[in-house]
Coordinates of C-alpha atoms and ligand atoms in Angstrom, one line a residue:
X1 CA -1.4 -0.3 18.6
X2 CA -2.5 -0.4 14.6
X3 CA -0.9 1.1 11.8
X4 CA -2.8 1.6 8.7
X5 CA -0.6 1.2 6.2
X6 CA -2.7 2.2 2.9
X7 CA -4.8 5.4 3.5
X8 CA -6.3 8.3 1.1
X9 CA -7.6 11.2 3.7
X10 CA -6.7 13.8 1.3
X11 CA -10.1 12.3 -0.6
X12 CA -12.8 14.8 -1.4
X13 CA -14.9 12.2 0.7
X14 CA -12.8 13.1 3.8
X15 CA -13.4 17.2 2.8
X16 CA -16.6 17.6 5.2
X17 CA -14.7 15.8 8.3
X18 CA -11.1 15.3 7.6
X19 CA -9.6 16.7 11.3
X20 CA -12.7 15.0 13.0
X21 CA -11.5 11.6 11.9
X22 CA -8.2 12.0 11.8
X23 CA -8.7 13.3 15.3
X24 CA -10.8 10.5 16.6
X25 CA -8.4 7.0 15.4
X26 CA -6.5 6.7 18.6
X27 CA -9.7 6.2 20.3
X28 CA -9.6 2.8 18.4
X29 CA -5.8 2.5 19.1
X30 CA -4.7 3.5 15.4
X31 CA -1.4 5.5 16.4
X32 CA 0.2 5.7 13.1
X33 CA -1.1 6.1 9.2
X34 CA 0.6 5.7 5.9
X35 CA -0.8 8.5 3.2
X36 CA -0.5 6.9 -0.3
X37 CA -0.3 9.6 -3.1
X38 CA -2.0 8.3 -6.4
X39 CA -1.5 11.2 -8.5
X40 CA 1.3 13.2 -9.3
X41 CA -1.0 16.5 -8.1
X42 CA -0.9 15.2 -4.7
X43 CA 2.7 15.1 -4.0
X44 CA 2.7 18.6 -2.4
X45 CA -0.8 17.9 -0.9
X46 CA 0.9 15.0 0.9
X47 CA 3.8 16.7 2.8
X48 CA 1.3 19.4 4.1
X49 CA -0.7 16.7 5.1
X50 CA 2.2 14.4 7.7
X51 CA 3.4 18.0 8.8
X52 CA -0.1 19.0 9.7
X53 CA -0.4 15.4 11.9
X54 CA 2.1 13.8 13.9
X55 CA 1.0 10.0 13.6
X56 CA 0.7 10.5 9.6
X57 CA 3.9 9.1 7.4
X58 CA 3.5 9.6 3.3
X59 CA 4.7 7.7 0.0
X60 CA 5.2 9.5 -3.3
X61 CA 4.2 7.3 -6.8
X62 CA 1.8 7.5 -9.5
X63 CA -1.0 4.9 -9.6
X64 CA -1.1 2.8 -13.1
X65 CA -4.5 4.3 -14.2
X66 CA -3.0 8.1 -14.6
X67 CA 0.5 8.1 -15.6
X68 CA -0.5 8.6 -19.6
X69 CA 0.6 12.4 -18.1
X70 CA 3.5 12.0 -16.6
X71 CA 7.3 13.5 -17.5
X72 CA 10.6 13.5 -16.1
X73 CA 9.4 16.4 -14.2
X74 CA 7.6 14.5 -12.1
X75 CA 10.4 12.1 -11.5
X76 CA 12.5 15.2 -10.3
X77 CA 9.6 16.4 -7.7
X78 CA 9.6 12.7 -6.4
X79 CA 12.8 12.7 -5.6
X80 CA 13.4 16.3 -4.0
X81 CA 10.6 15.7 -1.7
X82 CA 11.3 12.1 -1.0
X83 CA 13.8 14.0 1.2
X84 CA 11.2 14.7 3.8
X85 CA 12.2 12.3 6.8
X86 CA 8.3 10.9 6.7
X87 CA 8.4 10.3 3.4
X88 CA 8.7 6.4 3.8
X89 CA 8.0 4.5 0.4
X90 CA 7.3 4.5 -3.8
X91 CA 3.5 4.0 -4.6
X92 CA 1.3 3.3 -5.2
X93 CA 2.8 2.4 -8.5
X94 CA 1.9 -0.8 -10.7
X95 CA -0.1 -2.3 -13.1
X96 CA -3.7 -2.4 -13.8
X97 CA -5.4 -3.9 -16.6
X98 CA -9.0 -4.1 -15.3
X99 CA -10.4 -1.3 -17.0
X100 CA -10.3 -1.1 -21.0
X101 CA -10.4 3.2 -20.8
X102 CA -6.8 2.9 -18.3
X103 CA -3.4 3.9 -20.1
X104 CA -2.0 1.5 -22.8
X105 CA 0.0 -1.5 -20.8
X106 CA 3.4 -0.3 -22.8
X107 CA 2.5 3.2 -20.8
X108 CA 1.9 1.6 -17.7
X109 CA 5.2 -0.2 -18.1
X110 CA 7.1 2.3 -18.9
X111 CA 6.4 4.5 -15.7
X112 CA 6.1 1.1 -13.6
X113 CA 9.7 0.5 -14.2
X114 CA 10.9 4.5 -14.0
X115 CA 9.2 4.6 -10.3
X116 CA 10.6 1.3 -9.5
X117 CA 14.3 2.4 -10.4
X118 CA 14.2 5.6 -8.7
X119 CA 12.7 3.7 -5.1
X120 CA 16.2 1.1 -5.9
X121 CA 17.2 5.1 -6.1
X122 CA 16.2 6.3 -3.0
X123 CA 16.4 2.9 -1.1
X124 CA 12.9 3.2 -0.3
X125 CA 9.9 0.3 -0.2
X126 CA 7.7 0.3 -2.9
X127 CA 3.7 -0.1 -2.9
X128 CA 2.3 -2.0 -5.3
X129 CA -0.7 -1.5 -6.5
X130 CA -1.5 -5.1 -9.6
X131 CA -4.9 -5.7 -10.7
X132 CA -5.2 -8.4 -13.4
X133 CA -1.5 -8.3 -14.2
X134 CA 0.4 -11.1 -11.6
X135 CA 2.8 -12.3 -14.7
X136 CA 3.9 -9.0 -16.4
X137 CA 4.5 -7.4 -12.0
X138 CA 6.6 -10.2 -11.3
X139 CA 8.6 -10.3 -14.2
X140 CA 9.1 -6.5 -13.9
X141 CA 9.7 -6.6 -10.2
X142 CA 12.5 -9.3 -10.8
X143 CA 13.9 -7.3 -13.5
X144 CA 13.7 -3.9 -12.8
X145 CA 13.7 -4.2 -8.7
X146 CA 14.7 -6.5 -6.8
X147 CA 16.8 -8.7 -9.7
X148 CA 17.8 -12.0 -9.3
X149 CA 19.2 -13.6 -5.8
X150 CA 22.8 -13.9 -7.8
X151 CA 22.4 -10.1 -8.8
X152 CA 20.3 -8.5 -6.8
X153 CA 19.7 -4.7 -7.4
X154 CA 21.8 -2.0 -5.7
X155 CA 19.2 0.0 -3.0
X156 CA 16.5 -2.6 -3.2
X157 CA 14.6 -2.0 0.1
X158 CA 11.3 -4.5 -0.4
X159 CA 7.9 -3.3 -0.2
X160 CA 4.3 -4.5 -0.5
X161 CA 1.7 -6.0 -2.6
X162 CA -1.4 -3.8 -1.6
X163 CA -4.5 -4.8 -1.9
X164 CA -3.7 -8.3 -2.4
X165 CA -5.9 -10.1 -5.1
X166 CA -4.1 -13.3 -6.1
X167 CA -4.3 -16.2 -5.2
X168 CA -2.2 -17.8 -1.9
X169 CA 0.5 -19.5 -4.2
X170 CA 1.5 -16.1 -5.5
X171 CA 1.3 -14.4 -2.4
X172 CA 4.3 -16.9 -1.5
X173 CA 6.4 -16.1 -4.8
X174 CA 6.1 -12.1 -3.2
X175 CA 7.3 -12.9 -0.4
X176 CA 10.2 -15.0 -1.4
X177 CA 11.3 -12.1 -3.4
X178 CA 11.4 -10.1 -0.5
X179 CA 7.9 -8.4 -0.2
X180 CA 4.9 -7.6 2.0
X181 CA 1.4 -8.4 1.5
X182 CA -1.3 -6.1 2.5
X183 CA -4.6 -7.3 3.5
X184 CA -8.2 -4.8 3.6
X185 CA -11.7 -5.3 3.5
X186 CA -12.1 -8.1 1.5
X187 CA -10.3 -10.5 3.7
X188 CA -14.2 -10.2 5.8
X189 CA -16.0 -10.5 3.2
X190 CA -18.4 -13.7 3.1
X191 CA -17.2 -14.3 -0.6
X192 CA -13.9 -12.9 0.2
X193 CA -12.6 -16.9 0.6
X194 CA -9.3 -16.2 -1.4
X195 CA -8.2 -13.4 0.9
X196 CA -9.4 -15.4 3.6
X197 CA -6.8 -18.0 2.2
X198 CA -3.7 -15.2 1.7
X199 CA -4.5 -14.5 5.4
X200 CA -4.0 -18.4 6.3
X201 CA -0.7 -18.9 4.8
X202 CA 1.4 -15.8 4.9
X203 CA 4.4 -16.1 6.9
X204 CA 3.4 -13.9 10.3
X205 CA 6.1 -11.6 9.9
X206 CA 5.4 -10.9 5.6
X207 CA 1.7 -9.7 6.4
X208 CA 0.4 -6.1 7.0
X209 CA -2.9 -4.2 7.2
X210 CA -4.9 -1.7 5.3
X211 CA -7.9 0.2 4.9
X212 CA -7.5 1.6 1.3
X213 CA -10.3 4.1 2.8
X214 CA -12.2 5.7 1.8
X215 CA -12.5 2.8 -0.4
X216 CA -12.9 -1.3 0.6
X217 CA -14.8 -1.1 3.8
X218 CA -15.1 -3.9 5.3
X219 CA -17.9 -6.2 7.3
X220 CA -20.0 -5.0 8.8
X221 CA -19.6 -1.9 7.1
X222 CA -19.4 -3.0 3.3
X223 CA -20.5 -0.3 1.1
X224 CA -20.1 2.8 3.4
X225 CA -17.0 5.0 3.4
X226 CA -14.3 3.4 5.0
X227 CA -11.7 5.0 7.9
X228 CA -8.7 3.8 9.8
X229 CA -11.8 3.1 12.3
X230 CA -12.6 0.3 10.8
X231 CA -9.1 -2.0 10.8
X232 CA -10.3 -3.8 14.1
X233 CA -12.7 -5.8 11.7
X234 CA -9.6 -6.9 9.3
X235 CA -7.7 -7.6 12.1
X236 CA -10.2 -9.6 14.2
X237 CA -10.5 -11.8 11.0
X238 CA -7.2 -12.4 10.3
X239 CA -6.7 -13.3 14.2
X240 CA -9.6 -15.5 14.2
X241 CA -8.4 -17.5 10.3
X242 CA -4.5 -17.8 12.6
X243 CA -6.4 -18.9 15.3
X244 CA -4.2 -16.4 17.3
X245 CA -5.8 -13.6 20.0
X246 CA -6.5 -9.9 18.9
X247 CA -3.8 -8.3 20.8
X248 CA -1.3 -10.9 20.2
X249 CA -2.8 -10.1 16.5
X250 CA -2.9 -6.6 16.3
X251 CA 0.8 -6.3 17.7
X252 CA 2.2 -8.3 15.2
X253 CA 0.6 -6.4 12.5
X254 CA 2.2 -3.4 14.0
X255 CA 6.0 -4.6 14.0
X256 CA 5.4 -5.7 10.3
X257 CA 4.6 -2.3 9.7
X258 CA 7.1 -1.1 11.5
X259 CA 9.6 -3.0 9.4
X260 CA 8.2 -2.5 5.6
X261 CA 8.5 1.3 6.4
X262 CA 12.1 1.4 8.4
X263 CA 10.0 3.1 11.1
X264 CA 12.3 2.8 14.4
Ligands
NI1 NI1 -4.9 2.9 -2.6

């Protein structure tokens, strides 16, 4: 069975053909998807959306690029509807300094650390969503979530690095510190040799899957929207780099996901 564990349905792009899709991704044996909220207008969004479909679970977080908005309002909402049994994680929540027009980085900080103490909060996994900012995430991470192995935080429950873009070395220093790394589209890609690398050394039980659709397809369907459809492709590459079968493959992709998300 796969789980995607980084999804955005609630997309405009998914407007036309949402319940079609949705509707169609065990016929490619994708029983379970996480929902990843971006924006603090999705949270209710979200929790209509996993009661509407069984195999949907949901996270609750701001992404870097939009919390020059955000109040302690939206801390509150987090946390009353974090109470929803399949609401499982933080995120995506992080830092991004790839675009010059995205909040200031002191902004970004500032609501980085916020969501990270109220996941150590809830005792829920975080997802992480670090473009072009590996230094300032892992200092903030070691200070503001997970601590320091002599003093680690009360109600640190892991998470992942979504989206992974660094390079393998860091990918180690994640996992050390007690996180997952999430692999999508690129990790096909015929320039996509880093990711390619990530998928190599990551310790088999520290690595997880993702589309990040509609966004990220991935070979042979670069460019086109991406769907939960489409993980057979990341997973028959990572398979193929371990030199391991698909189904041996796909189901220890599953338990991973399993795990990050305290799914029993
Ligand atoms: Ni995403």
């Amino acid at each position: 069975m796969i789980f995607d564990t980084h999804a955005h349905y609630l997309d405009h792009r998914f407007d036309e053909d949402r319940d079609n899709i949705i509707n169609s991704l065990k016929t490619e044996n994708v029983t379970k998807v996480c929902e990843i909220s971006a924006d603090a207008d999705d949270f209710i969004q979200i929790v209509d959306h996993i009661d509407k479909y069984d195999m949907f679970y949901g996270s609750l977080g701001v992404h870097p690029s939009v919390v020059d908005k955000l109040t302690e309002d939206h801390m509150d909402m987090i946390k009353k509807l974090s109470t929803h049994k399949k609401i499982v994680a933080i995120g995506e929540i992080g830092l991004d300094y790839h675009f010059d027009d995205d909040p200031e980085p002191e902004v970004q900080k500032k609501w980085f650390i916020r969501q990270l103490e109220i996941a150590n909060e809830l005792e829920l996994p975080v997802i992480i969503h670090s473009r072009d900012a590996a230094k300032e995430t892992i200092d903030i991470l070691k200070e503001y979530h997970r601590g320091t192995n002599k003093e680690p935080k009360k109600g640190f429950n892991g998470g992942v690095i979504h989206c992974y873009s660094y390079s393998p070395e860091l990918a180690l220093e994640f996992i050390e510190m007690g996180y997952y790394i999430g692999l999508d589209g690129p990790v096909t890609f015929k320039n996509g040799k880093k990711a390619k690398e990530v998928a190599k050394v990551v310790p088999e039980d520290r690595l997880v899957v993702e589309t990040d659709c509609p966004y990220m397809s991935p070979e042979p369907h670069r460019g086109s929207r991406n769907s939960s459809l489409n993980l057979k492709y990341i997973i028959a590459e990572i398979a193929n780099l371990r030199e391991k079968s698909y189904e041996e493959m796909e189901e220890i992709l599953y338990n991973n996901s399993l795990r990050l998300y305290n799914i029993k």
